Short mmCIF file of C-alpha atoms in Angstrom, two decimals:
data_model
loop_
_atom_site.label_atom_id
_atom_site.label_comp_id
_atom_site.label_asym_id
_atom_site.label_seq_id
_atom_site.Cartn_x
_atom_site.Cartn_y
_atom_site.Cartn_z
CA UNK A 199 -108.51 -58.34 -119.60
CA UNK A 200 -105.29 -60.53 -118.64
CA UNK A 201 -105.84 -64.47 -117.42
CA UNK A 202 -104.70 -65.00 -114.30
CA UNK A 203 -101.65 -67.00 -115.49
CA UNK A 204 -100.48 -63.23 -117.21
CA UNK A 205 -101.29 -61.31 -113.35
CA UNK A 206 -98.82 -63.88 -111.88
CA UNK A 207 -96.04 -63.32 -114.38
CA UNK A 208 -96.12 -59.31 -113.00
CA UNK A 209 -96.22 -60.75 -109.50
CA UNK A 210 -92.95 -62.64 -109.86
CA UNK A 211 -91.69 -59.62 -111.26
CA UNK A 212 -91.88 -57.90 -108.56
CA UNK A 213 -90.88 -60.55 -106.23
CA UNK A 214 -87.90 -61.17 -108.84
CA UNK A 215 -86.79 -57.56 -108.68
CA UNK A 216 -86.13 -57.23 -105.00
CA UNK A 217 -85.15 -60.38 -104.10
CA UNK A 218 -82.11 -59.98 -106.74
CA UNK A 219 -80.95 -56.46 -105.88
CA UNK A 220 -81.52 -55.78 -102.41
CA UNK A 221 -81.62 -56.80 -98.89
CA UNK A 222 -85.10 -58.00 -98.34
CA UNK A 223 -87.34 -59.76 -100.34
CA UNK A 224 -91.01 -57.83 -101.41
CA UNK A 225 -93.81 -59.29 -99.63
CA UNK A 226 -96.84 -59.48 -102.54
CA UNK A 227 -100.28 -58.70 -101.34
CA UNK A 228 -103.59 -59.98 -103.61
CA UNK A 229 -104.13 -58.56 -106.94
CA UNK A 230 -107.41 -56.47 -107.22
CA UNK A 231 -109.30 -54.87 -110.28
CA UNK A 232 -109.43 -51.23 -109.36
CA UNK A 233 -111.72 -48.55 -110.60
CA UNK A 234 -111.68 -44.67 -109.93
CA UNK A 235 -112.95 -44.60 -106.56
CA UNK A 236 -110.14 -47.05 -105.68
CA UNK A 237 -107.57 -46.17 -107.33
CA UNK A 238 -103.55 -46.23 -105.79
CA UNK A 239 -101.57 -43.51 -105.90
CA UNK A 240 -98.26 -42.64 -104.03
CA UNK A 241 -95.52 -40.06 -104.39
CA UNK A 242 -93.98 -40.97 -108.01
CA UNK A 243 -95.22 -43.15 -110.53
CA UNK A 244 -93.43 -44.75 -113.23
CA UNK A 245 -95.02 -45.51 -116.83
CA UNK A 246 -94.40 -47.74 -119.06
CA UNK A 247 -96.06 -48.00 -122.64
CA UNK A 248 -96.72 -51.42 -124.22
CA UNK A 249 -97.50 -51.58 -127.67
CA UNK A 250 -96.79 -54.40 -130.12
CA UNK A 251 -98.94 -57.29 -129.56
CA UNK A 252 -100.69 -56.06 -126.73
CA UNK A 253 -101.27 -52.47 -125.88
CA UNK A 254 -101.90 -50.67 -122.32
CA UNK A 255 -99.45 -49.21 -119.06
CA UNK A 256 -97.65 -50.93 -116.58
CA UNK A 257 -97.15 -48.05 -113.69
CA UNK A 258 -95.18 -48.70 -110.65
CA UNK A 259 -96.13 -46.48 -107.38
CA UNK A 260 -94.12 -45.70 -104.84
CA UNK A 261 -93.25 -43.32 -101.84
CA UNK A 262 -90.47 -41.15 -101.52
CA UNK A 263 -89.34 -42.80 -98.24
CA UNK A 264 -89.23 -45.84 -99.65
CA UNK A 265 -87.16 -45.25 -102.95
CA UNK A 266 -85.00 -42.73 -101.01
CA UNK A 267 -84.34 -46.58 -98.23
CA UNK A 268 -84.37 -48.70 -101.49
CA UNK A 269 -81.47 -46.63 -102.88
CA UNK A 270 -79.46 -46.91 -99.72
CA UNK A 271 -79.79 -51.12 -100.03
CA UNK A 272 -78.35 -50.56 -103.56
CA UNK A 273 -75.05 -48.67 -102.27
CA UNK A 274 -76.30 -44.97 -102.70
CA UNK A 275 -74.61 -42.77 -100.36
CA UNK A 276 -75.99 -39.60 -101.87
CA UNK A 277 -79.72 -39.59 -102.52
CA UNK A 278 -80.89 -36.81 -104.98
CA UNK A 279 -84.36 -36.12 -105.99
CA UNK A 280 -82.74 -37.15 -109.80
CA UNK A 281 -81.72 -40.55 -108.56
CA UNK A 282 -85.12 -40.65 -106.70
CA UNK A 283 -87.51 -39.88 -109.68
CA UNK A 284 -84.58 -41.86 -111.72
CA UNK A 285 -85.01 -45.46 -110.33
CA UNK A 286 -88.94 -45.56 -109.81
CA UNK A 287 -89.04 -45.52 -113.87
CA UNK A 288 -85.88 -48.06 -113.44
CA UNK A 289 -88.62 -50.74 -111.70
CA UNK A 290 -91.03 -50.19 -113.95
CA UNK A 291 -88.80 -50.59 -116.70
CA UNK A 292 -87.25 -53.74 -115.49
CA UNK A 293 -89.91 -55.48 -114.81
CA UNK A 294 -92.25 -54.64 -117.80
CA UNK A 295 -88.98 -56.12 -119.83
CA UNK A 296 -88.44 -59.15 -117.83
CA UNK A 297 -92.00 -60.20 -118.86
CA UNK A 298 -91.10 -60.46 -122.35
CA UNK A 299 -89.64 -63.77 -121.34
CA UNK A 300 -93.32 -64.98 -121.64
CA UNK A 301 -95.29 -62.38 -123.66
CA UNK A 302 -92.52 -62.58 -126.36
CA UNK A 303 -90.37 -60.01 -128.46
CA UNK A 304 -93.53 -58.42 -129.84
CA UNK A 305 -94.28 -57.37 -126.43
CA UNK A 306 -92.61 -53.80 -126.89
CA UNK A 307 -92.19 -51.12 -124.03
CA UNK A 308 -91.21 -47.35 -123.73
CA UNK A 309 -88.69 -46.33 -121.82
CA UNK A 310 -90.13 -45.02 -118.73
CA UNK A 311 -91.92 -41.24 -118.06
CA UNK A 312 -92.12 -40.06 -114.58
CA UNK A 313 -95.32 -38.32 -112.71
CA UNK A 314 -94.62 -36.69 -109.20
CA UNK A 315 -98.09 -36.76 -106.97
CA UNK A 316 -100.89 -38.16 -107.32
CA UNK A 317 -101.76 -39.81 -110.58
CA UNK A 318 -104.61 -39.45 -112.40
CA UNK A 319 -103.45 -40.68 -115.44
CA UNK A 320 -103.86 -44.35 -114.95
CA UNK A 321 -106.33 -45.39 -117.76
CA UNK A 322 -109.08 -47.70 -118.57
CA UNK A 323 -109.35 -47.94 -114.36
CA UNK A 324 -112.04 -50.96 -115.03
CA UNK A 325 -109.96 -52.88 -116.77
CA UNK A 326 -106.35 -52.37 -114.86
CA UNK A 327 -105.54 -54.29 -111.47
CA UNK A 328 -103.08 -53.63 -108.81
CA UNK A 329 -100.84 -56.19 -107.07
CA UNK A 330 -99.70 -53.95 -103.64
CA UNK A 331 -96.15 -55.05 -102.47
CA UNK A 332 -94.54 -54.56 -99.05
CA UNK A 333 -90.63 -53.96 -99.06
CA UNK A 334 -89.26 -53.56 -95.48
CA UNK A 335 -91.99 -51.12 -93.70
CA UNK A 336 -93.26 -49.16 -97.23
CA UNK A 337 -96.02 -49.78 -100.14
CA UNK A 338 -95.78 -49.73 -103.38
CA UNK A 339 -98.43 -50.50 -106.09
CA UNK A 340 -98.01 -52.31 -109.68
CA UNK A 341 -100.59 -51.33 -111.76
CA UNK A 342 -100.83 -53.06 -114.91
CA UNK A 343 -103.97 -52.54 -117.85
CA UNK A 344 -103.16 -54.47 -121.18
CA UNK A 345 -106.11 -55.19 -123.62
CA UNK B 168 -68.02 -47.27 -120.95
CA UNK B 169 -71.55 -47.50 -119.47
CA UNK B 170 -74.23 -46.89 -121.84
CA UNK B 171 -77.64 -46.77 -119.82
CA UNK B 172 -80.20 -44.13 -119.42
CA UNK B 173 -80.96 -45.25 -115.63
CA UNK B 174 -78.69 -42.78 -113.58
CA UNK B 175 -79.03 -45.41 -110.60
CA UNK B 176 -77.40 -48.26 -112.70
CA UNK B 177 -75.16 -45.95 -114.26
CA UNK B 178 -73.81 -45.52 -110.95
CA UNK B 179 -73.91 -49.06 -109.61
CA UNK B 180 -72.03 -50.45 -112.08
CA UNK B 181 -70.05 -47.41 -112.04
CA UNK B 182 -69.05 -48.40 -108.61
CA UNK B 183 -68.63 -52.30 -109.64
CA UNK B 184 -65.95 -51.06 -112.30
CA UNK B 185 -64.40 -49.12 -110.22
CA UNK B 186 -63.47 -51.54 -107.54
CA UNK B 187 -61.19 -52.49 -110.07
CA UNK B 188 -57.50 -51.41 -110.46
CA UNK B 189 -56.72 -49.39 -113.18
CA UNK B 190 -60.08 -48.72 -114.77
CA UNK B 191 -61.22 -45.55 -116.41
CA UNK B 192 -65.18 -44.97 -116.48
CA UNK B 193 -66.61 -43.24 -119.18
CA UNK B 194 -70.77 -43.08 -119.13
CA UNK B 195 -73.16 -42.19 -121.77
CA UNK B 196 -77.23 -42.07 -121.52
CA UNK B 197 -78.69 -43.21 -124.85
CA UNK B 198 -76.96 -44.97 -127.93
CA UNK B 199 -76.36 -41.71 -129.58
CA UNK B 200 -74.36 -40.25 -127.05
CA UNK B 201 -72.64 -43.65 -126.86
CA UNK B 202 -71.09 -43.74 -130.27
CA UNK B 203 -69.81 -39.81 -129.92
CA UNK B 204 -68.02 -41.04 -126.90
CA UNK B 205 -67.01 -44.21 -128.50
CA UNK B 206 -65.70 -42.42 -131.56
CA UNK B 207 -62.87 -39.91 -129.06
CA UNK B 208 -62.16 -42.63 -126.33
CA UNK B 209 -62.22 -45.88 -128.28
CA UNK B 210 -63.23 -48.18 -124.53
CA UNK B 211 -62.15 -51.81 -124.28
CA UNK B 212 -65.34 -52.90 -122.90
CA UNK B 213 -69.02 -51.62 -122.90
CA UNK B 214 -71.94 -52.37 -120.50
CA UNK B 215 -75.06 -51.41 -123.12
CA UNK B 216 -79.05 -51.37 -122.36
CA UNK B 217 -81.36 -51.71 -124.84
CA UNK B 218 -84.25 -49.90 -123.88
CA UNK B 219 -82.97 -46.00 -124.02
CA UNK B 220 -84.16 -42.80 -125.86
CA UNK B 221 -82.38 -41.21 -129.02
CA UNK B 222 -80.85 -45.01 -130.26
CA UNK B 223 -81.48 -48.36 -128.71
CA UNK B 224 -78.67 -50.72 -127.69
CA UNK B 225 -79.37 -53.14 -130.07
CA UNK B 226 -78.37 -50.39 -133.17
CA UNK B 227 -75.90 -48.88 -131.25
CA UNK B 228 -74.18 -52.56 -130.89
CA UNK B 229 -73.93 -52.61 -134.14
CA UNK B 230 -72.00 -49.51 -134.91
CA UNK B 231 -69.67 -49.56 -131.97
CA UNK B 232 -68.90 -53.32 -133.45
CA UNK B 233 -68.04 -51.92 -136.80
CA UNK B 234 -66.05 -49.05 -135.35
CA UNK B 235 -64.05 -51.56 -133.35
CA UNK B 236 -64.39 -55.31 -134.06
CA UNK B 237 -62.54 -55.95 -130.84
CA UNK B 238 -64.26 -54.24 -128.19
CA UNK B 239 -65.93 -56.48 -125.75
CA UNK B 240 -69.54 -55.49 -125.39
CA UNK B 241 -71.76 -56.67 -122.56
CA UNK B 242 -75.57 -56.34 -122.57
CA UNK B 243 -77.55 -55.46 -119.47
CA UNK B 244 -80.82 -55.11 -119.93
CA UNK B 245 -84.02 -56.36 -118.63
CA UNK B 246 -85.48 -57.19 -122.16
CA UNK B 247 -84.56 -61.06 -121.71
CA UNK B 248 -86.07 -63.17 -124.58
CA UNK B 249 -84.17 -64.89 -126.85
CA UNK B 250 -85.06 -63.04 -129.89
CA UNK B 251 -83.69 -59.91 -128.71
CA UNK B 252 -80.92 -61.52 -127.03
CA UNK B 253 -79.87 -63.09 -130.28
CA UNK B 254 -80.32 -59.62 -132.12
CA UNK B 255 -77.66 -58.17 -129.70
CA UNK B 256 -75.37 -60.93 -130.32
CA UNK B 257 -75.82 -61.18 -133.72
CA UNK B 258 -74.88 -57.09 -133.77
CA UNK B 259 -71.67 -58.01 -132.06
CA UNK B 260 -72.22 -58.50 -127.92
CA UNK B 261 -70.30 -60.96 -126.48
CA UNK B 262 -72.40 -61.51 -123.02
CA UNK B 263 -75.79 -60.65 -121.85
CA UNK B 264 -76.51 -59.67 -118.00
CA UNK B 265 -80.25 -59.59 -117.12
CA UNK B 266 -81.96 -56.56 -115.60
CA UNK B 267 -81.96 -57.12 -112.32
CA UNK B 268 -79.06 -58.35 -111.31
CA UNK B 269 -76.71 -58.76 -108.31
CA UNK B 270 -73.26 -56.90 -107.85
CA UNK B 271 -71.67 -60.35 -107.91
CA UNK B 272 -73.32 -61.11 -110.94
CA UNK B 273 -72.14 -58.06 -112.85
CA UNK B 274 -68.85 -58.87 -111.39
CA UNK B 275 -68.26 -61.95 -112.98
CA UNK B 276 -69.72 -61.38 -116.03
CA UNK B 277 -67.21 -58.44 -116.24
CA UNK B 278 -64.63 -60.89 -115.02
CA UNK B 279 -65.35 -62.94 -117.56
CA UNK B 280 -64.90 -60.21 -120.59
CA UNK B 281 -61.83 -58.82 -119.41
CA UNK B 282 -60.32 -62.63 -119.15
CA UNK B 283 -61.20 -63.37 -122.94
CA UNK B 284 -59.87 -60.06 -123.52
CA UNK B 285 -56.40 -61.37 -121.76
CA UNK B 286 -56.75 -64.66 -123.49
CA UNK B 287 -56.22 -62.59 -126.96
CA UNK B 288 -53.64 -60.67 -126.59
#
């Protein structure tokens, strides 16, 4: 299980992320432990792999809509599904590294793998939480399960 | 050259470069395909993740440094603590730009490679 300390390193991540690259600043909702009747899912899902000196996911859900708006805010004029599926591992990615910065080298990620639909891959559901985020009218989900 | 396997920040700092006068893009998606391009087009300046498939930036520093001891190599990645930071300078990066970051901030750190680059010759 993570201390609470570890949750709110994730939640400035996320905070962090979209406060530096776009327009409007994510709006964090409160962290819950989810389980597989509750479990988030949205349109694409990016996974990352820790291993090293702790070992688990960090996923990052969100909706077409949204990425498809969020690459507009970054200068995109022409939205493909590759740039789509493309930056939702990008998130993930970027924010499972920034974290580093307090879980240390030894905290070592994959780069990121993609799942379109719903995802049922999320593991250890009892021991992962979610932090929801707003950013402008759309949800998104960071799920994160390290043992 | 860009060296990132993200197509969207390939293309955002594509489009920071290119506000530029007089700058060529070249792009490559993993540190493998980096140092095949590197070898034909010899760039003055690289933008290099870490995190990508095939080779990571931190190896791929290394050989693009011994292929060209003058080629100004900027790191922008979102791995951010020190030890890896130091690894990447130690390989031969000059600057390191952390994941995310602003188009003004990748703008002056370019800024600032290109000057030391006009400083030397």
């Amino acid at each position: 299980m993570m201390t609470d300390s570890e949750v709110q390193v994730f939640i400035d991540g996320i905070k962090n992320y979209f406060m530096t690259v776009s327009d409007s600043k994510a709006v964090v909702g409160t962290p819950y432990l989810i389980n597989a009747n509750k479990s988030p899912y949205s349109d694409y899902t990016g996974v990352i792999e820790v291993s090293g000196i702790r070992k688990g996911k960090v996923y990052v859900l969100a909706a077409r809509a949204m990425l498809r708006h969020f690459l507009l805010s970054l200068g995109e004029k022409n939205i493909s599904s590759e740039l789509i599926i493309d930056i939702v591992g990008e998130v993930a990615n970027t924010i499972s590294g920034n974290v580093r910065e307090q879980f240390g080298s030894q905290f070592v990620i994959s780069t990121p793998t993609i799942i379109e639909g719903k995802n049922d891959s999320i593991e250890d559901v009892n021991q992962a939480f979610s932090v929801p985020f707003r950013w402008k009218s759309y949800t998104g989900y960071l799920v994160v399960c390290l043992k | 050259m860009i060296v990132d396997d993200s197509l969207a920040v390939r293309r955002k700092i594509e489009r920071c470069a290119k506000a530029r006068e007089g700058v060529t893009v070249l792009m490559a998606v993993n540190g493998r395909d980096a140092i095949t391009l590197f070898k034909t087009e010899m760039p003055d300046l690289v933008t290099m993740d870490l995190t990508m498939p095939e080779l990571g930036g931190v190896e791929c520093i290394k050989v693009l440094a011994n292929l060209n001891p003058k080629v100004h190599i900027l790191v922008v990645s979102a791995l951010s603590d020190k030890v890896t930071a130091l690894a990447a300078i130690k390989n031969g990066a000059e600057g390191f730009l952390k994941k995310p970051f602003s188009d003004e901030a990748l703008a002056i750190a370019l800024t600032e490679l290109l000057e030391t680059e006009s400083y030397e010759t």
